[in-house]
Amino acid sequence: MKFSVTIPAYKARFLKECIESILAQTYKDFELIIVNDASPEDLTSIVKSFNDPRIRYYINETNCGAVNVVDNWNKCLEYATGEYIICMGDDDMLAENALQTYNDLICKYPNVDLFHSRTMAIDEKGFSVALMLIRNEYESLCNFMLYRFFPHNGNMQFIGDFCFRTTTLRKVGGFYKLPLAWESDDITAFMVANPNGVVHTAHPTFFYRINGQTITNTGNVEIKLESTDKAYLWYKNFLTSYSPVNVLEQQLLLQIKQNLDSFFTKKKIHIIASDIAQNVFHSFKWIFHKNSYNLSSVLVLQSIAKGIVDSIKH
C-alpha cells in the first residue's frame, strides 16, 4: 500500500465532498482511513453511502475533543498501513492528481521523508480565496523553518498540506501534540524533515476549507497562549541541539534564532488582539491578569491597540 489518506472526522457538513475528492484520485494505490471522534453528528451514514473497499472506518469510544485533537491524528497513524500518510480535515479536499503528484516526487527524491503541497484556500462554497506561493521544489530543513518565521497569507500551511513517510513519522513519536493542535503541524513537519529536507509541489493539490467551525477559528484563547508557550520551548530546545551541516545552514540557523522571539511575540499579540477585537472590554482582563499569563506590559498594550483597530475595521 503506497498511501494512507486519513480523516480524523467530527463534522458532517463537508465530509461527503472530502471523501469524494479522495476516492476520485487518478493514482489508485491508497487506503482511506476515517476515524470518527465519537461525534454527535451522523457521520456513519455518510461513510456507509460509499461502497468502496479502500475505506476503513473506525469510531472512537470516547471523544478526543478539540483540545486533544492531535490524539485523533495519532489514532489515524496507528491504523495506517501505507508507506506514506496524509492527515486531512473532514472539510478539506484533494485535487484528483494529488497522490500522483506526490508519487512522482517520491520517485524523484527517494531519500526525502516529507512532501508538501502547494495549497489553495477555499470558502464554504468551494470558491478560491487564497493561493499559497510557489516554493523551491527542494528546501533544506533550515530554509524550510526560516520561511515560516516570516508569515503572510502566501505561506500559510496546514496539516493536510503534508505527506509524511509513515515509518519516519512513527520514529519521531507521531504527530507532535500541543493543545488545539496549535503549531503541531509545523513542528511535526520539522521533525520529519530533519535531516533530509522537504520537497514542495508546484501545482495546488490540496484545498484547505476556511470556515467558522475550524479549530483555528475557535478555541479558548488561554489554551492557545499555553500552546504557543510550549511550541516556543520546543523551538528553543531544537535549535540549541541542531547541528548545521554546512556554512549556509549555519547562517540560516542564526537567522532563525534571531527571529524566534519576535515571531512568537507577534503570535501572542495576534491571539490576544483577536480576543479583544471580539470584545474590547476584554482589554481589562489582559491588563489586570497579564502576570498570570507571563505577559509584558508592552505586549499587552500592543495587543490592545491592534485589537481595537481590528474591531473598528470589522
PDB file of C-alpha atoms in Angstrom:
ATOM      1  CA  MET A   1       0.000   0.000   0.000  1.00  0.00           C
ATOM      2  CA  LYS A   2       1.559   3.268  -1.118  1.00  0.00           C
ATOM      3  CA  PHE A   3      -0.582   5.914   0.606  1.00  0.00           C
ATOM      4  CA  SER A   4      -2.793   6.126   3.665  1.00  0.00           C
ATOM      5  CA  VAL A   5      -5.095   9.124   3.383  1.00  0.00           C
ATOM      6  CA  THR A   6      -6.637   9.724   6.792  1.00  0.00           C
ATOM      7  CA  ILE A   7      -9.534  11.833   8.035  1.00  0.00           C
ATOM      8  CA  PRO A   8      -9.834  12.421  11.790  1.00  0.00           C
ATOM      9  CA  ALA A   9     -13.527  13.229  11.477  1.00  0.00           C
ATOM     10  CA  TYR A  10     -16.010  15.072  13.681  1.00  0.00           C
ATOM     11  CA  LYS A  11     -18.137  17.326  11.465  1.00  0.00           C
ATOM     12  CA  ALA A  12     -20.622  16.079   8.899  1.00  0.00           C
ATOM     13  CA  ARG A  13     -21.168  19.200   6.823  1.00  0.00           C
ATOM     14  CA  PHE A  14     -18.383  18.766   4.218  1.00  0.00           C
ATOM     15  CA  LEU A  15     -17.415  15.141   4.869  1.00  0.00           C
ATOM     16  CA  LYS A  16     -19.093  13.770   1.738  1.00  0.00           C
ATOM     17  CA  GLU A  17     -17.188  16.193  -0.512  1.00  0.00           C
ATOM     18  CA  CYS A  18     -13.968  15.367   1.289  1.00  0.00           C
ATOM     19  CA  ILE A  19     -14.388  11.619   0.767  1.00  0.00           C
ATOM     20  CA  GLU A  20     -15.419  12.065  -2.873  1.00  0.00           C
ATOM     21  CA  SER A  21     -12.260  14.042  -3.621  1.00  0.00           C
ATOM     22  CA  ILE A  22     -10.097  11.255  -2.195  1.00  0.00           C
ATOM     23  CA  LEU A  23     -11.868   8.412  -3.989  1.00  0.00           C
ATOM     24  CA  ALA A  24     -11.549  10.343  -7.264  1.00  0.00           C
ATOM     25  CA  GLN A  25      -7.740  10.098  -7.236  1.00  0.00           C
ATOM     26  CA  THR A  26      -6.111   9.165 -10.532  1.00  0.00           C
ATOM     27  CA  TYR A  27      -3.472   7.246  -8.548  1.00  0.00           C
ATOM     28  CA  LYS A  28      -5.290   4.220  -7.146  1.00  0.00           C
ATOM     29  CA  ASP A  29      -2.889   2.585  -4.675  1.00  0.00           C
ATOM     30  CA  PHE A  30      -4.204   4.013  -1.410  1.00  0.00           C
ATOM     31  CA  GLU A  31      -6.419   3.347   1.573  1.00  0.00           C
ATOM     32  CA  LEU A  32      -8.793   5.860   3.130  1.00  0.00           C
ATOM     33  CA  ILE A  33      -8.913   5.725   6.915  1.00  0.00           C
ATOM     34  CA  ILE A  34     -11.712   7.632   8.640  1.00  0.00           C
ATOM     35  CA  VAL A  35     -11.690   7.883  12.436  1.00  0.00           C
ATOM     36  CA  ASN A  36     -14.951   9.211  13.871  1.00  0.00           C
ATOM     37  CA  ASP A  37     -14.102  11.053  17.083  1.00  0.00           C
ATOM     38  CA  ALA A  38     -17.298   9.964  18.844  1.00  0.00           C
ATOM     39  CA  SER A  39     -19.158  12.709  17.006  1.00  0.00           C
ATOM     40  CA  PRO A  40     -22.781  13.520  17.899  1.00  0.00           C
ATOM     41  CA  GLU A  41     -23.397  14.059  14.173  1.00  0.00           C
ATOM     42  CA  ASP A  42     -24.322  11.209  11.831  1.00  0.00           C
ATOM     43  CA  LEU A  43     -21.002  10.548  10.122  1.00  0.00           C
ATOM     44  CA  THR A  44     -21.660   6.823   9.767  1.00  0.00           C
ATOM     45  CA  SER A  45     -24.467   7.249   7.228  1.00  0.00           C
ATOM     46  CA  ILE A  46     -22.217   9.437   5.094  1.00  0.00           C
ATOM     47  CA  VAL A  47     -19.342   6.946   5.181  1.00  0.00           C
ATOM     48  CA  LYS A  48     -21.602   3.937   4.561  1.00  0.00           C
ATOM     49  CA  SER A  49     -23.066   5.632   1.471  1.00  0.00           C
ATOM     50  CA  PHE A  50     -19.743   4.887  -0.272  1.00  0.00           C
ATOM     51  CA  ASN A  51     -19.292   1.300  -1.384  1.00  0.00           C
ATOM     52  CA  ASP A  52     -15.529   1.253  -1.735  1.00  0.00           C
ATOM     53  CA  PRO A  53     -13.271  -1.441  -0.230  1.00  0.00           C
ATOM     54  CA  ARG A  54     -10.449   1.066   0.228  1.00  0.00           C
ATOM     55  CA  ILE A  55     -12.388   2.777   3.025  1.00  0.00           C
ATOM     56  CA  ARG A  56     -11.590   1.694   6.585  1.00  0.00           C
ATOM     57  CA  TYR A  57     -13.900   3.232   9.175  1.00  0.00           C
ATOM     58  CA  TYR A  58     -13.378   3.430  12.939  1.00  0.00           C
ATOM     59  CA  ILE A  59     -15.320   5.078  15.757  1.00  0.00           C
ATOM     60  CA  ASN A  60     -13.579   6.231  18.937  1.00  0.00           C
ATOM     61  CA  GLU A  61     -15.187   5.056  22.162  1.00  0.00           C
ATOM     62  CA  THR A  62     -14.539   8.446  23.758  1.00  0.00           C
ATOM     63  CA  ASN A  63     -14.178  11.888  22.211  1.00  0.00           C
ATOM     64  CA  CYS A  64     -10.657  13.312  21.981  1.00  0.00           C
ATOM     65  CA  GLY A  65     -12.110  16.771  21.510  1.00  0.00           C
ATOM     66  CA  ALA A  66     -10.661  19.940  20.030  1.00  0.00           C
ATOM     67  CA  VAL A  67      -8.039  20.475  22.732  1.00  0.00           C
ATOM     68  CA  ASN A  68      -6.694  16.943  22.236  1.00  0.00           C
ATOM     69  CA  VAL A  69      -7.386  16.683  18.509  1.00  0.00           C
ATOM     70  CA  VAL A  70      -3.808  15.515  17.856  1.00  0.00           C
ATOM     71  CA  ASP A  71      -4.703  12.312  19.722  1.00  0.00           C
ATOM     72  CA  ASN A  72      -7.104  11.544  16.901  1.00  0.00           C
ATOM     73  CA  TRP A  73      -4.421  12.331  14.313  1.00  0.00           C
ATOM     74  CA  ASN A  74      -2.271   9.723  16.016  1.00  0.00           C
ATOM     75  CA  LYS A  75      -5.174   7.254  16.083  1.00  0.00           C
ATOM     76  CA  CYS A  76      -5.207   7.582  12.306  1.00  0.00           C
ATOM     77  CA  LEU A  77      -1.475   6.951  12.263  1.00  0.00           C
ATOM     78  CA  GLU A  78      -1.931   3.765  14.315  1.00  0.00           C
ATOM     79  CA  TYR A  79      -4.334   2.349  11.727  1.00  0.00           C
ATOM     80  CA  ALA A  80      -2.263   3.347   8.675  1.00  0.00           C
ATOM     81  CA  THR A  81      -0.604   0.627   6.596  1.00  0.00           C
ATOM     82  CA  GLY A  82       0.654   2.813   3.742  1.00  0.00           C
ATOM     83  CA  GLU A  83       4.249   3.815   3.136  1.00  0.00           C
ATOM     84  CA  TYR A  84       3.192   7.469   3.180  1.00  0.00           C
ATOM     85  CA  ILE A  85       0.441   9.171   5.147  1.00  0.00           C
ATOM     86  CA  ILE A  86      -1.681  12.283   4.658  1.00  0.00           C
ATOM     87  CA  CYS A  87      -3.847  13.579   7.531  1.00  0.00           C
ATOM     88  CA  MET A  88      -6.519  15.993   6.336  1.00  0.00           C
ATOM     89  CA  GLY A  89      -9.510  17.753   7.829  1.00  0.00           C
ATOM     90  CA  ASP A  90     -13.047  16.460   7.344  1.00  0.00           C
ATOM     91  CA  ASP A  91     -13.878  19.655   5.430  1.00  0.00           C
ATOM     92  CA  ASP A  92     -10.817  19.745   3.133  1.00  0.00           C
ATOM     93  CA  MET A  93     -10.357  18.298  -0.349  1.00  0.00           C
ATOM     94  CA  LEU A  94      -7.662  16.805  -2.571  1.00  0.00           C
ATOM     95  CA  ALA A  95      -7.204  17.597  -6.236  1.00  0.00           C
ATOM     96  CA  GLU A  96      -7.703  14.432  -8.296  1.00  0.00           C
ATOM     97  CA  ASN A  97      -3.984  14.321  -9.193  1.00  0.00           C
ATOM     98  CA  ALA A  98      -2.722  14.852  -5.618  1.00  0.00           C
ATOM     99  CA  LEU A  99      -1.448  11.333  -4.985  1.00  0.00           C
ATOM    100  CA  GLN A 100       0.000  11.031  -8.494  1.00  0.00           C
ATOM    101  CA  THR A 101       1.892  14.274  -7.932  1.00  0.00           C
ATOM    102  CA  TYR A 102       3.252  13.033  -4.619  1.00  0.00           C
ATOM    103  CA  ASN A 103       4.207   9.689  -6.154  1.00  0.00           C
ATOM    104  CA  ASP A 104       6.167  11.400  -8.930  1.00  0.00           C
ATOM    105  CA  LEU A 105       8.079  13.492  -6.387  1.00  0.00           C
ATOM    106  CA  ILE A 106       8.726  10.474  -4.164  1.00  0.00           C
ATOM    107  CA  CYS A 107      10.276   8.676  -7.130  1.00  0.00           C
ATOM    108  CA  LYS A 108      12.403  11.742  -7.878  1.00  0.00           C
ATOM    109  CA  TYR A 109      13.514  12.225  -4.247  1.00  0.00           C
ATOM    110  CA  PRO A 110      13.582   8.719  -2.711  1.00  0.00           C
ATOM    111  CA  ASN A 111      15.595   9.787   0.360  1.00  0.00           C
ATOM    112  CA  VAL A 112      13.265  12.598   1.418  1.00  0.00           C
ATOM    113  CA  ASP A 113      10.696  11.853   4.136  1.00  0.00           C
ATOM    114  CA  LEU A 114       8.443  14.913   3.829  1.00  0.00           C
ATOM    115  CA  PHE A 115       6.495  16.236   0.843  1.00  0.00           C
ATOM    116  CA  HIS A 116       4.414  19.393   0.857  1.00  0.00           C
ATOM    117  CA  SER A 117       1.575  20.521  -1.386  1.00  0.00           C
ATOM    118  CA  ARG A 118       1.043  23.973  -2.741  1.00  0.00           C
ATOM    119  CA  THR A 119      -2.346  24.772  -1.245  1.00  0.00           C
ATOM    120  CA  MET A 120      -5.427  26.669  -2.287  1.00  0.00           C
ATOM    121  CA  ALA A 121      -7.698  28.014   0.452  1.00  0.00           C
ATOM    122  CA  ILE A 122     -11.411  27.759  -0.349  1.00  0.00           C
ATOM    123  CA  ASP A 123     -14.510  29.145   1.312  1.00  0.00           C
ATOM    124  CA  GLU A 124     -17.610  27.302   2.467  1.00  0.00           C
ATOM    125  CA  LYS A 125     -18.971  27.252  -1.099  1.00  0.00           C
ATOM    126  CA  GLY A 126     -15.741  25.872  -2.512  1.00  0.00           C
ATOM    127  CA  PHE A 127     -14.585  29.096  -4.142  1.00  0.00           C
ATOM    128  CA  SER A 128     -10.901  30.002  -4.061  1.00  0.00           C
ATOM    129  CA  VAL A 129      -9.978  32.754  -1.593  1.00  0.00           C
ATOM    130  CA  ALA A 130      -6.176  32.394  -1.490  1.00  0.00           C
ATOM    131  CA  LEU A 131      -3.374  30.540  -3.232  1.00  0.00           C
ATOM    132  CA  MET A 132      -0.147  29.820  -1.432  1.00  0.00           C
ATOM    133  CA  LEU A 133       3.103  30.916  -3.024  1.00  0.00           C
ATOM    134  CA  ILE A 134       5.231  28.647  -5.202  1.00  0.00           C
ATOM    135  CA  ARG A 135       8.202  27.326  -3.240  1.00  0.00           C
ATOM    136  CA  ASN A 136      11.503  25.936  -4.456  1.00  0.00           C
ATOM    137  CA  GLU A 137      10.988  22.276  -5.235  1.00  0.00           C
ATOM    138  CA  TYR A 138      13.571  21.242  -2.641  1.00  0.00           C
ATOM    139  CA  GLU A 139      14.314  23.039   0.627  1.00  0.00           C
ATOM    140  CA  SER A 140      16.751  22.179   3.394  1.00  0.00           C
ATOM    141  CA  LEU A 141      15.376  21.961   6.913  1.00  0.00           C
ATOM    142  CA  CYS A 142      16.763  25.362   7.960  1.00  0.00           C
ATOM    143  CA  ASN A 143      15.454  27.091   4.859  1.00  0.00           C
ATOM    144  CA  PHE A 144      12.055  25.455   5.417  1.00  0.00           C
ATOM    145  CA  MET A 145      11.979  26.623   9.057  1.00  0.00           C
ATOM    146  CA  LEU A 146      13.157  30.151   8.271  1.00  0.00           C
ATOM    147  CA  TYR A 147      10.415  30.605   5.684  1.00  0.00           C
ATOM    148  CA  ARG A 148       7.823  30.021   8.414  1.00  0.00           C
ATOM    149  CA  PHE A 149       9.258  32.841  10.519  1.00  0.00           C
ATOM    150  CA  PHE A 150       8.055  35.447   8.050  1.00  0.00           C
ATOM    151  CA  PRO A 151       4.339  34.606   7.907  1.00  0.00           C
ATOM    152  CA  HIS A 152       1.966  36.143   5.405  1.00  0.00           C
ATOM    153  CA  ASN A 153      -1.092  34.952   3.531  1.00  0.00           C
ATOM    154  CA  GLY A 154       1.001  33.362   0.820  1.00  0.00           C
ATOM    155  CA  ASN A 155       2.920  30.939   3.001  1.00  0.00           C
ATOM    156  CA  MET A 156       0.361  29.542   5.411  1.00  0.00           C
ATOM    157  CA  GLN A 157       0.457  25.772   5.793  1.00  0.00           C
ATOM    158  CA  PHE A 158      -1.802  23.181   7.374  1.00  0.00           C
ATOM    159  CA  ILE A 159      -1.534  19.560   8.450  1.00  0.00           C
ATOM    160  CA  GLY A 160      -3.300  18.359   5.290  1.00  0.00           C
ATOM    161  CA  ASP A 161      -0.632  20.026   3.128  1.00  0.00           C
ATOM    162  CA  PHE A 162       1.884  17.369   4.107  1.00  0.00           C
ATOM    163  CA  CYS A 163       2.646  13.841   3.003  1.00  0.00           C
ATOM    164  CA  PHE A 164       4.859  12.052   5.536  1.00  0.00           C
ATOM    165  CA  ARG A 165       6.886   8.865   5.222  1.00  0.00           C
ATOM    166  CA  THR A 166       4.982   6.728   7.723  1.00  0.00           C
ATOM    167  CA  THR A 167       7.971   4.984   9.305  1.00  0.00           C
ATOM    168  CA  THR A 168       9.761   8.292   9.882  1.00  0.00           C
ATOM    169  CA  LEU A 169       6.671   9.896  11.388  1.00  0.00           C
ATOM    170  CA  ARG A 170       6.338   6.977  13.798  1.00  0.00           C
ATOM    171  CA  LYS A 171      10.061   7.126  14.592  1.00  0.00           C
ATOM    172  CA  VAL A 172       9.810  10.749  15.794  1.00  0.00           C
ATOM    173  CA  GLY A 173       6.841   9.865  18.022  1.00  0.00           C
ATOM    174  CA  GLY A 174       3.959  10.627  15.700  1.00  0.00           C
ATOM    175  CA  PHE A 175       2.178  13.931  15.277  1.00  0.00           C
ATOM    176  CA  TYR A 176       3.525  16.361  17.882  1.00  0.00           C
ATOM    177  CA  LYS A 177       0.818  17.031  20.424  1.00  0.00           C
ATOM    178  CA  LEU A 178       0.016  20.563  21.501  1.00  0.00           C
ATOM    179  CA  PRO A 179      -3.366  21.845  22.756  1.00  0.00           C
ATOM    180  CA  LEU A 180      -5.763  22.617  19.894  1.00  0.00           C
ATOM    181  CA  ALA A 181      -3.000  21.357  17.529  1.00  0.00           C
ATOM    182  CA  TRP A 182      -1.684  24.937  17.698  1.00  0.00           C
ATOM    183  CA  GLU A 183       1.769  24.709  15.993  1.00  0.00           C
ATOM    184  CA  SER A 184       1.520  20.894  15.860  1.00  0.00           C
ATOM    185  CA  ASP A 185       1.585  20.778  12.059  1.00  0.00           C
ATOM    186  CA  ASP A 186       4.747  22.888  11.742  1.00  0.00           C
ATOM    187  CA  ILE A 187       6.663  21.084  14.492  1.00  0.00           C
ATOM    188  CA  THR A 188       5.705  17.645  13.172  1.00  0.00           C
ATOM    189  CA  ALA A 189       6.847  18.667   9.695  1.00  0.00           C
ATOM    190  CA  PHE A 190      10.176  19.971  11.003  1.00  0.00           C
ATOM    191  CA  MET A 191      10.831  16.761  12.939  1.00  0.00           C
ATOM    192  CA  VAL A 192      10.181  14.603   9.875  1.00  0.00           C
ATOM    193  CA  ALA A 193      12.167  16.940   7.587  1.00  0.00           C
ATOM    194  CA  ASN A 194      15.232  16.546   9.808  1.00  0.00           C
ATOM    195  CA  PRO A 195      17.755  15.957   8.253  1.00  0.00           C
ATOM    196  CA  ASN A 196      16.688  15.362   4.636  1.00  0.00           C
ATOM    197  CA  GLY A 197      14.622  18.495   3.998  1.00  0.00           C
ATOM    198  CA  VAL A 198      11.276  18.867   2.238  1.00  0.00           C
ATOM    199  CA  VAL A 199      10.012  18.714  -1.347  1.00  0.00           C
ATOM    200  CA  HIS A 200       7.182  21.008  -2.496  1.00  0.00           C
ATOM    201  CA  THR A 201       4.663  20.599  -5.303  1.00  0.00           C
ATOM    202  CA  ALA A 202       4.447  23.378  -7.880  1.00  0.00           C
ATOM    203  CA  HIS A 203       0.715  22.967  -8.525  1.00  0.00           C
ATOM    204  CA  PRO A 204      -2.111  23.185  -5.961  1.00  0.00           C
ATOM    205  CA  THR A 205      -3.150  19.662  -4.981  1.00  0.00           C
ATOM    206  CA  PHE A 206      -4.707  20.366  -1.573  1.00  0.00           C
ATOM    207  CA  PHE A 207      -7.734  22.529  -0.824  1.00  0.00           C
ATOM    208  CA  TYR A 208      -7.985  23.887   2.704  1.00  0.00           C
ATOM    209  CA  ARG A 209     -11.504  24.988   3.604  1.00  0.00           C
ATOM    210  CA  ILE A 210     -11.824  28.143   5.676  1.00  0.00           C
ATOM    211  CA  ASN A 211     -14.997  28.132   7.739  1.00  0.00           C
ATOM    212  CA  GLY A 212     -16.212  29.169  11.167  1.00  0.00           C
ATOM    213  CA  GLN A 213     -16.058  25.637  12.573  1.00  0.00           C
ATOM    214  CA  THR A 214     -12.319  25.068  12.126  1.00  0.00           C
ATOM    215  CA  ILE A 215     -10.299  24.782  15.327  1.00  0.00           C
ATOM    216  CA  THR A 216      -8.107  27.649  14.135  1.00  0.00           C
ATOM    217  CA  ASN A 217     -11.125  29.957  14.314  1.00  0.00           C
ATOM    218  CA  THR A 218     -12.423  28.592  17.605  1.00  0.00           C
ATOM    219  CA  GLY A 219     -10.976  27.500  20.912  1.00  0.00           C
ATOM    220  CA  ASN A 220     -10.006  29.014  24.211  1.00  0.00           C
ATOM    221  CA  VAL A 221      -7.618  31.984  23.986  1.00  0.00           C
ATOM    222  CA  GLU A 222      -5.793  30.965  27.155  1.00  0.00           C
ATOM    223  CA  ILE A 223      -5.207  27.472  25.740  1.00  0.00           C
ATOM    224  CA  LYS A 224      -3.813  28.971  22.528  1.00  0.00           C
ATOM    225  CA  LEU A 225      -1.359  31.009  24.607  1.00  0.00           C
ATOM    226  CA  GLU A 226      -0.386  27.893  26.552  1.00  0.00           C
ATOM    227  CA  SER A 227       0.204  26.009  23.317  1.00  0.00           C
ATOM    228  CA  THR A 228       2.248  28.900  21.929  1.00  0.00           C
ATOM    229  CA  ASP A 229       4.497  28.859  25.009  1.00  0.00           C
ATOM    230  CA  LYS A 230       5.012  25.103  24.663  1.00  0.00           C
ATOM    231  CA  ALA A 231       5.839  25.472  20.984  1.00  0.00           C
ATOM    232  CA  TYR A 232       8.364  28.195  21.817  1.00  0.00           C
ATOM    233  CA  LEU A 233      10.123  25.849  24.240  1.00  0.00           C
ATOM    234  CA  TRP A 234      10.248  23.135  21.581  1.00  0.00           C
ATOM    235  CA  TYR A 235      11.939  25.527  19.149  1.00  0.00           C
ATOM    236  CA  LYS A 236      14.410  26.686  21.780  1.00  0.00           C
ATOM    237  CA  ASN A 237      15.395  23.122  22.610  1.00  0.00           C
ATOM    238  CA  PHE A 238      15.542  22.018  18.990  1.00  0.00           C
ATOM    239  CA  LEU A 239      17.608  24.964  17.809  1.00  0.00           C
ATOM    240  CA  THR A 240      20.057  24.502  20.679  1.00  0.00           C
ATOM    241  CA  SER A 241      20.689  20.863  19.796  1.00  0.00           C
ATOM    242  CA  TYR A 242      20.573  21.104  15.987  1.00  0.00           C
ATOM    243  CA  SER A 243      23.923  20.857  14.179  1.00  0.00           C
ATOM    244  CA  PRO A 244      24.024  22.575  10.748  1.00  0.00           C
ATOM    245  CA  VAL A 245      25.701  20.565   8.001  1.00  0.00           C
ATOM    246  CA  ASN A 246      27.389  23.458   6.174  1.00  0.00           C
ATOM    247  CA  VAL A 247      28.124  27.188   6.294  1.00  0.00           C
ATOM    248  CA  LEU A 248      24.862  28.156   4.574  1.00  0.00           C
ATOM    249  CA  GLU A 249      22.864  26.155   7.106  1.00  0.00           C
ATOM    250  CA  GLN A 250      24.802  27.869   9.900  1.00  0.00           C
ATOM    251  CA  GLN A 251      23.743  31.271   8.573  1.00  0.00           C
ATOM    252  CA  LEU A 252      20.125  30.202   8.185  1.00  0.00           C
ATOM    253  CA  LEU A 253      20.111  28.759  11.686  1.00  0.00           C
ATOM    254  CA  LEU A 254      21.448  32.047  13.035  1.00  0.00           C
ATOM    255  CA  GLN A 255      18.633  33.962  11.322  1.00  0.00           C
ATOM    256  CA  ILE A 256      16.055  31.589  12.791  1.00  0.00           C
ATOM    257  CA  LYS A 257      17.428  32.105  16.293  1.00  0.00           C
ATOM    258  CA  GLN A 258      17.481  35.877  15.802  1.00  0.00           C
ATOM    259  CA  ASN A 259      13.814  35.915  14.723  1.00  0.00           C
ATOM    260  CA  LEU A 260      12.461  33.371  17.205  1.00  0.00           C
ATOM    261  CA  ASP A 261      11.409  35.738  19.997  1.00  0.00           C
ATOM    262  CA  SER A 262       9.915  38.260  17.574  1.00  0.00           C
ATOM    263  CA  PHE A 263       7.924  35.549  15.801  1.00  0.00           C
ATOM    264  CA  PHE A 264       6.339  34.239  18.993  1.00  0.00           C
ATOM    265  CA  THR A 265       5.721  37.717  20.387  1.00  0.00           C
ATOM    266  CA  LYS A 266       3.758  38.537  17.234  1.00  0.00           C
ATOM    267  CA  LYS A 267       1.807  35.290  17.569  1.00  0.00           C
ATOM    268  CA  LYS A 268       0.794  36.195  21.122  1.00  0.00           C
ATOM    269  CA  ILE A 269      -0.200  39.701  20.062  1.00  0.00           C
ATOM    270  CA  HIS A 270      -2.341  38.223  17.297  1.00  0.00           C
ATOM    271  CA  ILE A 271      -4.059  35.790  19.700  1.00  0.00           C
ATOM    272  CA  ILE A 272      -4.830  38.433  22.323  1.00  0.00           C
ATOM    273  CA  ALA A 273      -5.799  41.073  19.757  1.00  0.00           C
ATOM    274  CA  SER A 274      -8.303  38.653  18.195  1.00  0.00           C
ATOM    275  CA  ASP A 275      -9.906  38.215  21.610  1.00  0.00           C
ATOM    276  CA  ILE A 276     -10.061  41.985  22.178  1.00  0.00           C
ATOM    277  CA  ALA A 277     -11.440  42.603  18.675  1.00  0.00           C
ATOM    278  CA  GLN A 278     -14.428  40.426  19.587  1.00  0.00           C
ATOM    279  CA  ASN A 279     -14.967  42.254  22.868  1.00  0.00           C
ATOM    280  CA  VAL A 280     -12.935  45.391  23.641  1.00  0.00           C
ATOM    281  CA  PHE A 281     -13.808  45.106  27.344  1.00  0.00           C
ATOM    282  CA  HIS A 282     -11.534  42.060  27.450  1.00  0.00           C
ATOM    283  CA  SER A 283      -8.695  44.617  27.414  1.00  0.00           C
ATOM    284  CA  PHE A 284      -9.121  44.990  31.172  1.00  0.00           C
ATOM    285  CA  LYS A 285      -8.733  41.229  31.665  1.00  0.00           C
ATOM    286  CA  TRP A 286      -5.364  41.255  29.943  1.00  0.00           C
ATOM    287  CA  ILE A 287      -4.210  44.368  31.815  1.00  0.00           C
ATOM    288  CA  PHE A 288      -5.091  43.059  35.261  1.00  0.00           C
ATOM    289  CA  HIS A 289      -4.082  39.427  34.692  1.00  0.00           C
ATOM    290  CA  LYS A 290      -1.020  39.829  32.479  1.00  0.00           C
ATOM    291  CA  ASN A 291       1.275  38.352  35.130  1.00  0.00           C
ATOM    292  CA  SER A 292      -0.828  35.185  35.228  1.00  0.00           C
ATOM    293  CA  TYR A 293      -0.022  34.648  31.550  1.00  0.00           C
ATOM    294  CA  ASN A 294       3.592  35.831  31.835  1.00  0.00           C
ATOM    295  CA  LEU A 295       2.929  38.762  29.516  1.00  0.00           C
ATOM    296  CA  SER A 296       4.853  42.032  29.479  1.00  0.00           C
ATOM    297  CA  SER A 297       3.064  45.370  29.753  1.00  0.00           C
ATOM    298  CA  VAL A 298       4.365  46.356  26.307  1.00  0.00           C
ATOM    299  CA  LEU A 299       2.990  43.190  24.691  1.00  0.00           C
ATOM    300  CA  VAL A 300      -0.429  43.710  26.306  1.00  0.00           C
ATOM    301  CA  LEU A 301      -0.595  47.345  25.188  1.00  0.00           C
ATOM    302  CA  GLN A 302       0.390  46.395  21.635  1.00  0.00           C
ATOM    303  CA  SER A 303      -2.291  43.686  21.661  1.00  0.00           C
ATOM    304  CA  ILE A 304      -4.942  46.104  22.896  1.00  0.00           C
ATOM    305  CA  ALA A 305      -4.042  48.666  20.239  1.00  0.00           C
ATOM    306  CA  LYS A 306      -4.204  46.053  17.481  1.00  0.00           C
ATOM    307  CA  GLY A 307      -7.428  44.563  18.851  1.00  0.00           C
ATOM    308  CA  ILE A 308      -9.186  47.935  18.945  1.00  0.00           C
ATOM    309  CA  VAL A 309      -8.044  48.793  15.417  1.00  0.00           C
ATOM    310  CA  ASP A 310      -9.207  45.373  14.164  1.00  0.00           C
ATOM    311  CA  SER A 311     -12.599  45.804  15.859  1.00  0.00           C
ATOM    312  CA  ILE A 312     -13.077  49.141  14.113  1.00  0.00           C
ATOM    313  CA  LYS A 313     -12.132  47.666  10.727  1.00  0.00           C
ATOM    314  CA  HIS A 314     -14.744  44.939  11.099  1.00  0.00           C
TER     315      HIS A 314
END
